[in-house]
mmCIF file of C-alpha atoms in Angstrom:
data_model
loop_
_atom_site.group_PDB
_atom_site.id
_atom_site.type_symbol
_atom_site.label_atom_id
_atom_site.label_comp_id
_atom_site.label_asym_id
_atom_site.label_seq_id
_atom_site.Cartn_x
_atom_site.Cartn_y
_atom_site.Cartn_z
ATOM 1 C CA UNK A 223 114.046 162.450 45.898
ATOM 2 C CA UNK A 224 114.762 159.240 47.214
ATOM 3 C CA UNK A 225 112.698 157.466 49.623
ATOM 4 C CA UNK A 226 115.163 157.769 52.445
ATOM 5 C CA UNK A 227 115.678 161.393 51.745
ATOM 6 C CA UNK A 228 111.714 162.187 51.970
ATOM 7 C CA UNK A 229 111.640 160.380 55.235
ATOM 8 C CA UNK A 230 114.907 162.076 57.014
ATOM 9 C CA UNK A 231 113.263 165.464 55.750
ATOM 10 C CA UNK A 232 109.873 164.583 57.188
ATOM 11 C CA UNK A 233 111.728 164.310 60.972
ATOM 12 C CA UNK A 234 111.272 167.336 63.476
ATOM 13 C CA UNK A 235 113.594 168.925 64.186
ATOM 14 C CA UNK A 236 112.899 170.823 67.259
ATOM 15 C CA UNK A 237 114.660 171.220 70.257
ATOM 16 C CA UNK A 238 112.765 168.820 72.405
ATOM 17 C CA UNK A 239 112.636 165.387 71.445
ATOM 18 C CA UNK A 240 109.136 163.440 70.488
ATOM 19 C CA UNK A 241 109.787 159.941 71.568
ATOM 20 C CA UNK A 242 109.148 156.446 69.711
ATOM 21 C CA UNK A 243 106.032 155.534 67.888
ATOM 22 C CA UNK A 244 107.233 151.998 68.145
ATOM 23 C CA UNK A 245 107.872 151.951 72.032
ATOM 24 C CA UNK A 246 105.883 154.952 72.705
ATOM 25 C CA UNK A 247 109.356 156.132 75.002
ATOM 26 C CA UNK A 248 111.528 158.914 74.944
ATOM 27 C CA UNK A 249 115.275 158.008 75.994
ATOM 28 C CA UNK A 250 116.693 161.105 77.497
ATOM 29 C CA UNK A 251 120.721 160.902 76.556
ATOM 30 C CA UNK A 252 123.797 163.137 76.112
ATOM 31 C CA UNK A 253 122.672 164.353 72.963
ATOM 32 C CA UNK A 254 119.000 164.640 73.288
ATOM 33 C CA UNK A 255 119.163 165.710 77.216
ATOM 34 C CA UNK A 256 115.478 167.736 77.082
ATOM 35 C CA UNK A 257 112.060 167.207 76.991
ATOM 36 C CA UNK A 258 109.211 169.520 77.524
ATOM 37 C CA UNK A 259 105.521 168.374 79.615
ATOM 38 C CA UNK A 260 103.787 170.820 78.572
ATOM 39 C CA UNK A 261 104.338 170.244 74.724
ATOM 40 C CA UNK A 262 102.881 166.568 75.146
ATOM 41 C CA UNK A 263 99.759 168.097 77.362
ATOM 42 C CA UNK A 264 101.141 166.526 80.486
ATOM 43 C CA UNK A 265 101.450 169.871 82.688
ATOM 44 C CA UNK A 266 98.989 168.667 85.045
ATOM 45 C CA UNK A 267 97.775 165.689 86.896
ATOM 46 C CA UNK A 268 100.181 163.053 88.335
ATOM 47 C CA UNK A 269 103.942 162.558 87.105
ATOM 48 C CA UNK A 270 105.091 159.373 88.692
ATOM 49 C CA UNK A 271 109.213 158.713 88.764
ATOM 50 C CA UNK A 272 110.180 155.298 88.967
ATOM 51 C CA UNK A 273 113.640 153.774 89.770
ATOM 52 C CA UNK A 274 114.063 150.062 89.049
ATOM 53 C CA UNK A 275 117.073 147.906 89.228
ATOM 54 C CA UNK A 276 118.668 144.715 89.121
ATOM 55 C CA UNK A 277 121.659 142.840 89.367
ATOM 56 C CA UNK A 278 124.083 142.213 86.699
ATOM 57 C CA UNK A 279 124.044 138.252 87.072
ATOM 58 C CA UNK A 280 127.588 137.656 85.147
ATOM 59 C CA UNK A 281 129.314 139.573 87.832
ATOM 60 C CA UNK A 282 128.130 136.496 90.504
ATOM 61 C CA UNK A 283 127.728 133.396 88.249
ATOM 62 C CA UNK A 284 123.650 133.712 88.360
ATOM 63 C CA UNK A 285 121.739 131.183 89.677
ATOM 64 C CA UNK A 286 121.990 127.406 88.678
ATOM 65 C CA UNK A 287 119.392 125.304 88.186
ATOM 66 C CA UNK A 288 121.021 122.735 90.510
ATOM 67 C CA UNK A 289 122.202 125.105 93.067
ATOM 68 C CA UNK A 290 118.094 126.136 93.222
ATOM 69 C CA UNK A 291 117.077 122.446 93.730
ATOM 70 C CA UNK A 292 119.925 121.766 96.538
ATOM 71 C CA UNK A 293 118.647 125.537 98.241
ATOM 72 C CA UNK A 294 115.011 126.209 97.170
ATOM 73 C CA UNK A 295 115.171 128.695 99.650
ATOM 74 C CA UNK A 296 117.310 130.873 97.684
ATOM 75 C CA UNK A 297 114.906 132.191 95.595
ATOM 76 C CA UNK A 298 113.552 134.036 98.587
ATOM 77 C CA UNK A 299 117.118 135.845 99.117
ATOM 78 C CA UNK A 300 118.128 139.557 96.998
ATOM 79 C CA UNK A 301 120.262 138.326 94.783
ATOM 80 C CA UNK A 302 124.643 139.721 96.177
ATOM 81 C CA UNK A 303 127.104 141.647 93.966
ATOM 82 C CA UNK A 304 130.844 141.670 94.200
ATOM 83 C CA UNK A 305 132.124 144.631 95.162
ATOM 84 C CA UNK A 306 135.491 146.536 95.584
ATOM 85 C CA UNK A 307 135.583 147.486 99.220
ATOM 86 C CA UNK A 308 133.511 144.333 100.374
ATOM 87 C CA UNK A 309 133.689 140.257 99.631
ATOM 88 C CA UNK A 310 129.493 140.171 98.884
ATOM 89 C CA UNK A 311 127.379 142.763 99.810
ATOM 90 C CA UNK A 312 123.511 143.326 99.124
ATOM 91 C CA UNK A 313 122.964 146.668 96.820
ATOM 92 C CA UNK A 314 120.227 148.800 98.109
ATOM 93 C CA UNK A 315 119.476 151.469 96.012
ATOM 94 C CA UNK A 316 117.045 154.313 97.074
ATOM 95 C CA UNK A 317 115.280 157.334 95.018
ATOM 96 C CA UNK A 318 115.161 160.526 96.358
ATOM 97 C CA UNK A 319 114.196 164.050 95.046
ATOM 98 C CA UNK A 320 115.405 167.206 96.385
ATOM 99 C CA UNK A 321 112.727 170.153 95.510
ATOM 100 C CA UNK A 322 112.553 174.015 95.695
ATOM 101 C CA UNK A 323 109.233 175.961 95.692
ATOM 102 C CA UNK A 324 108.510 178.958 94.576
ATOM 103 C CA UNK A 325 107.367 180.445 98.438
ATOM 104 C CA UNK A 326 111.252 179.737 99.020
ATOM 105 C CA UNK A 327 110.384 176.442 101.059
ATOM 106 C CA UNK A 328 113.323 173.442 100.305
ATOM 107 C CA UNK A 329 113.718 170.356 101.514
ATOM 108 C CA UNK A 330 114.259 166.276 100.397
ATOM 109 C CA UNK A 331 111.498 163.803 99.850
ATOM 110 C CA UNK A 332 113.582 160.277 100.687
ATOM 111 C CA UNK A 333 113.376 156.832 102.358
ATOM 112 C CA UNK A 334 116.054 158.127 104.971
ATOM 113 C CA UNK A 335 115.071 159.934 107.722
ATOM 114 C CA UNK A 336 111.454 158.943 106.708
ATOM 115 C CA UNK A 337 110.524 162.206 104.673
ATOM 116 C CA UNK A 338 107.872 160.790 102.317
ATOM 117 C CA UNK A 339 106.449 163.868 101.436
ATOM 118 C CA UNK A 340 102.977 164.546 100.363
ATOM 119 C CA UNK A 341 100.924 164.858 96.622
ATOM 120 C CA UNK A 342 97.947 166.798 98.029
ATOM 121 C CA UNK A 343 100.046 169.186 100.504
ATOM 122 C CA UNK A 344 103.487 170.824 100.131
ATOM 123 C CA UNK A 345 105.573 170.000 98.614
ATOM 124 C CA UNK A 346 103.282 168.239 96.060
ATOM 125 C CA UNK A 347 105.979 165.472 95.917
ATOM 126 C CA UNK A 348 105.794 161.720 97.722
ATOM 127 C CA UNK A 349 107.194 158.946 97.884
ATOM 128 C CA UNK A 350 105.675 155.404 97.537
ATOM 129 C CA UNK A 351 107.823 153.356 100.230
ATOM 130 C CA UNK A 352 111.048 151.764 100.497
ATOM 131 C CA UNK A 353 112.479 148.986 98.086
ATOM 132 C CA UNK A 354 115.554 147.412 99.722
ATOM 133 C CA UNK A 355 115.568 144.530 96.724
ATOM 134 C CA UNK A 356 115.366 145.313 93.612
ATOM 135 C CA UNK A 357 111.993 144.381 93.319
ATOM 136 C CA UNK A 358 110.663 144.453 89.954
ATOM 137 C CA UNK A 359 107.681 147.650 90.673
ATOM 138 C CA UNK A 360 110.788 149.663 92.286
ATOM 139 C CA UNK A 361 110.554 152.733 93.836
ATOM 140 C CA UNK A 362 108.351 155.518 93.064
ATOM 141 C CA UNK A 363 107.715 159.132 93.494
ATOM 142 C CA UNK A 364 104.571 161.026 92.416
ATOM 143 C CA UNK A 365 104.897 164.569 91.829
ATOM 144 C CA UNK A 366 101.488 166.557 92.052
ATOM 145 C CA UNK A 367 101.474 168.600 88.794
ATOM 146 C CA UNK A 368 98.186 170.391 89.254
ATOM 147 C CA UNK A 369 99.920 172.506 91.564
ATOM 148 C CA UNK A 370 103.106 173.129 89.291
ATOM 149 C CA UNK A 371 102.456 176.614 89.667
ATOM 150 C CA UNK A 372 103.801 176.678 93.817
ATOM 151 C CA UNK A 373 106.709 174.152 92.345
ATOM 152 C CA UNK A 374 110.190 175.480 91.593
ATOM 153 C CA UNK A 375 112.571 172.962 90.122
ATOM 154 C CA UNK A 376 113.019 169.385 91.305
ATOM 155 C CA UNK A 377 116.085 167.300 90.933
ATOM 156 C CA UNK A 378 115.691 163.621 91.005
ATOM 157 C CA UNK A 379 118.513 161.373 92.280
ATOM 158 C CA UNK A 380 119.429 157.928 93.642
ATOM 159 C CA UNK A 381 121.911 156.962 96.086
ATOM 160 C CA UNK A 382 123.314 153.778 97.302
ATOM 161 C CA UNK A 383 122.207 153.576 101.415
ATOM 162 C CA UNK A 384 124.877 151.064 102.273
ATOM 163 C CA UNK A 385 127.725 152.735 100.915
ATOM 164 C CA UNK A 386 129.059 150.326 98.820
ATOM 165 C CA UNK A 387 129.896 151.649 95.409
ATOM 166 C CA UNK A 388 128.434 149.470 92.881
ATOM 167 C CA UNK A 389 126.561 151.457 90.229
ATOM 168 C CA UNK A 390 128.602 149.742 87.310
ATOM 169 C CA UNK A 391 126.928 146.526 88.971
ATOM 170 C CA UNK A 392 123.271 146.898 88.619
ATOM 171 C CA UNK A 393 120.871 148.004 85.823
ATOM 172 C CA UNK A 394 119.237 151.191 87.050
ATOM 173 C CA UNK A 395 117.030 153.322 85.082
ATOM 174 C CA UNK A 396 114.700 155.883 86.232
ATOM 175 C CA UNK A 397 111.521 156.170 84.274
ATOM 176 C CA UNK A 398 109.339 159.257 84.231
ATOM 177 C CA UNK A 399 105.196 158.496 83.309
ATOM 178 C CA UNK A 400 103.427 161.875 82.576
ATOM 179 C CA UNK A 401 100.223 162.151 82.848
ATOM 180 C CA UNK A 402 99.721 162.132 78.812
ATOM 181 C CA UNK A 403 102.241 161.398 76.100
ATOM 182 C CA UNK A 404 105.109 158.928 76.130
ATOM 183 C CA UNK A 405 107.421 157.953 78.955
ATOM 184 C CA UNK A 406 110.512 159.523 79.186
ATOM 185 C CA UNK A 407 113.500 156.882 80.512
ATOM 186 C CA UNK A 408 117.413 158.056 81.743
ATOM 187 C CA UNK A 409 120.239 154.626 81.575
ATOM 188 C CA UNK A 410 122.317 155.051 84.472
ATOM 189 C CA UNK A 411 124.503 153.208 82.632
ATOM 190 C CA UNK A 412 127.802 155.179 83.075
ATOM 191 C CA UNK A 413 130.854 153.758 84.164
ATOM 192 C CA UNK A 414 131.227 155.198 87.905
ATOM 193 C CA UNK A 415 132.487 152.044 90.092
ATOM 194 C CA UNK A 416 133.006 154.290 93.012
ATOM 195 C CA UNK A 417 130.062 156.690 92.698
ATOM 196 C CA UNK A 418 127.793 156.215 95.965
ATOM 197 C CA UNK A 419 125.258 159.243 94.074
ATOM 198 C CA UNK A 420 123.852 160.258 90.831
ATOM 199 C CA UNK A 421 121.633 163.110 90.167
ATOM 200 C CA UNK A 422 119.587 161.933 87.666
ATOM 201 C CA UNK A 423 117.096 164.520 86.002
ATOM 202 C CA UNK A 424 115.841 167.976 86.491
ATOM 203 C CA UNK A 425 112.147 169.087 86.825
ATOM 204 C CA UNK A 426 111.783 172.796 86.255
ATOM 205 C CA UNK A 427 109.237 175.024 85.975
ATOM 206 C CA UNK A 428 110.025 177.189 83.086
ATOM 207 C CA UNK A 429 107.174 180.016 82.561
ATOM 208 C CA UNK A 430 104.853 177.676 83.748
ATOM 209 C CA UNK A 431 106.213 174.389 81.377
ATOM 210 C CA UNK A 432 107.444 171.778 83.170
ATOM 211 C CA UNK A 433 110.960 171.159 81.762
ATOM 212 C CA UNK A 434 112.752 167.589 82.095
ATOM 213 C CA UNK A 435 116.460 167.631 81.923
ATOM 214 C CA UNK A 436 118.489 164.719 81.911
ATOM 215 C CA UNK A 437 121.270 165.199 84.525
ATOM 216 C CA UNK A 438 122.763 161.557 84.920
ATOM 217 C CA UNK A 439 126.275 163.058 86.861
ATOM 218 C CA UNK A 440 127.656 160.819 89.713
ATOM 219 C CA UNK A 441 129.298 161.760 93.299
ATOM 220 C CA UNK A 442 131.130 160.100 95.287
ATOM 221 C CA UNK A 443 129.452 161.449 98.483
ATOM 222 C CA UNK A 444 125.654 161.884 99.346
ATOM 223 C CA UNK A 445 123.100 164.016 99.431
ATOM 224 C CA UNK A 446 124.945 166.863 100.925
ATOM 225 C CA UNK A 447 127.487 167.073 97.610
ATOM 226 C CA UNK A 448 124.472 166.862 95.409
ATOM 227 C CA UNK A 449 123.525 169.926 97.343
ATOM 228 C CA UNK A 450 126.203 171.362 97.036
ATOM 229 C CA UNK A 451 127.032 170.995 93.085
ATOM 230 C CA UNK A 452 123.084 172.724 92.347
ATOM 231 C CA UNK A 453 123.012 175.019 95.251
ATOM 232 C CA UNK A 454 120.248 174.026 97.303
ATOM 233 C CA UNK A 455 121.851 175.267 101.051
ATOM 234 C CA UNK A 456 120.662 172.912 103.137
ATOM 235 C CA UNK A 457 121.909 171.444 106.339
ATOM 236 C CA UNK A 458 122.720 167.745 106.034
ATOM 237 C CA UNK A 459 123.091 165.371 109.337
ATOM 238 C CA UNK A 460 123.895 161.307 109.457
ATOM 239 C CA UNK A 461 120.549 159.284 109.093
ATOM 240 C CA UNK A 462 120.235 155.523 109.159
ATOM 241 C CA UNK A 463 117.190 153.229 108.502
ATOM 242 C CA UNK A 464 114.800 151.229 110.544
ATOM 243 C CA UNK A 465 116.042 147.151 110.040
ATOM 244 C CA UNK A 466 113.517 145.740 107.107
#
């Protein structure tokens, strides 16, 4: 048998993927969409969803060194994209999580409107704050898994607040940390220049397993079509932000 042979045969081949040993990450994609908590022990304690971006810097020339000296004060600034229904506009992408328990109780945890939710109360999920930049620690959500048994399913998803498509313009990811075993990362990295939503991943409890599924499909409304295409039936008004 040759060596390569021994080592293909030596791969599992279940249905939930095991991550890297070299990056200790499991990439969620179109062909490996699944991944199971409870098979890595992480069925309990805190699950904390991050979303991070960034701006691609060829589609605005980046930042010269001379431009810098001549504006120092430009390093303060978010860095602009180029859009298609705007000259410049600044990208503010936000992470939001629609949930379900299992009393019947739905709602959103999200920066608009203010619903931050709660870790130690119903509905087990919150959210960290508000990132209006891109900064490099994101936005996060921590989902209470110790009470997994009064949660439903979850679905995870990011919108952009200013309504300027430009998810072909930024490097998004949303990255998962269980409470044991490897992290589990979903590329929004589909090309959707007009998308203004994307549900991103599923959290379900399955006979008492929390299973993630990547979701990764773009709208072009808000939260109400999300709603709409996984049938959560709530009632969606106009909400705006506080100025940062």
């Amino acid at each position: 048998m040759a060596f390569w042979d021994s080592l293909l045969r030596g791969r599992p081949s279940a249905q939930f993927d095991t991550g890297s040993a070299a990056s200790n990450a499991i990439e969620l994609t179109k062909r490996h969409p699944v991944v199971s908590l409870g098979k890595q022990g992480a069925n309990s304690g805190s699950l904390r969803v991050n979303l991070s971006w960034r701006m691609r810097t060829s589609d605005f020339g980046g930042r010269s060194g001379s431009s810098v000296l001549r504006h120092p004060f430009k390093l303060f600034k978010p860095d602009v994209v180029q859009a298609h229904t705007q000259g410049v506009v600044n990208v503010d992408l936000d992470l939001g999580c629609l949930y379900e328990l299992n009393d019947g109780s739905k709602g959103v945890v999200q920066p608009l409107g203010g619903f931050f939710g709660a870790t130690n109360a119903a509905p087990y999920v919150q959210l960290s704050g508000d990132d209006r930049f891109g900064s490099p620690s994101g936005e996060t959500i921590y989902v209470n898994l110790d009470h997994r048994e009064s949660i439903k399913r979850l679905l995870v998803f990011v919108y952009i607040y200013d309504q300027t498509p430009a998810f072909d313009r930024t490097h998004a990811k949303v990255t998962l940390y269980p409470s044991n075993g490897p992290r589990i990362e979903i590329d929004l990295d589909e090309h959707a220049p007009q998308a203004r939503s994307c549900a991103v991943v599923t959290i379900e409890n399955v006979k008492g397993d929390m299973v993630v599924r990547r979701e990764v499909k773009f709208v072009y409304g808000f939260q109400a079509e999300l709603d709409r295409l996984y049938g959560w039936g709530l009632q969606w008004g106009r909400g705006y932000k506080t100025k940062a």
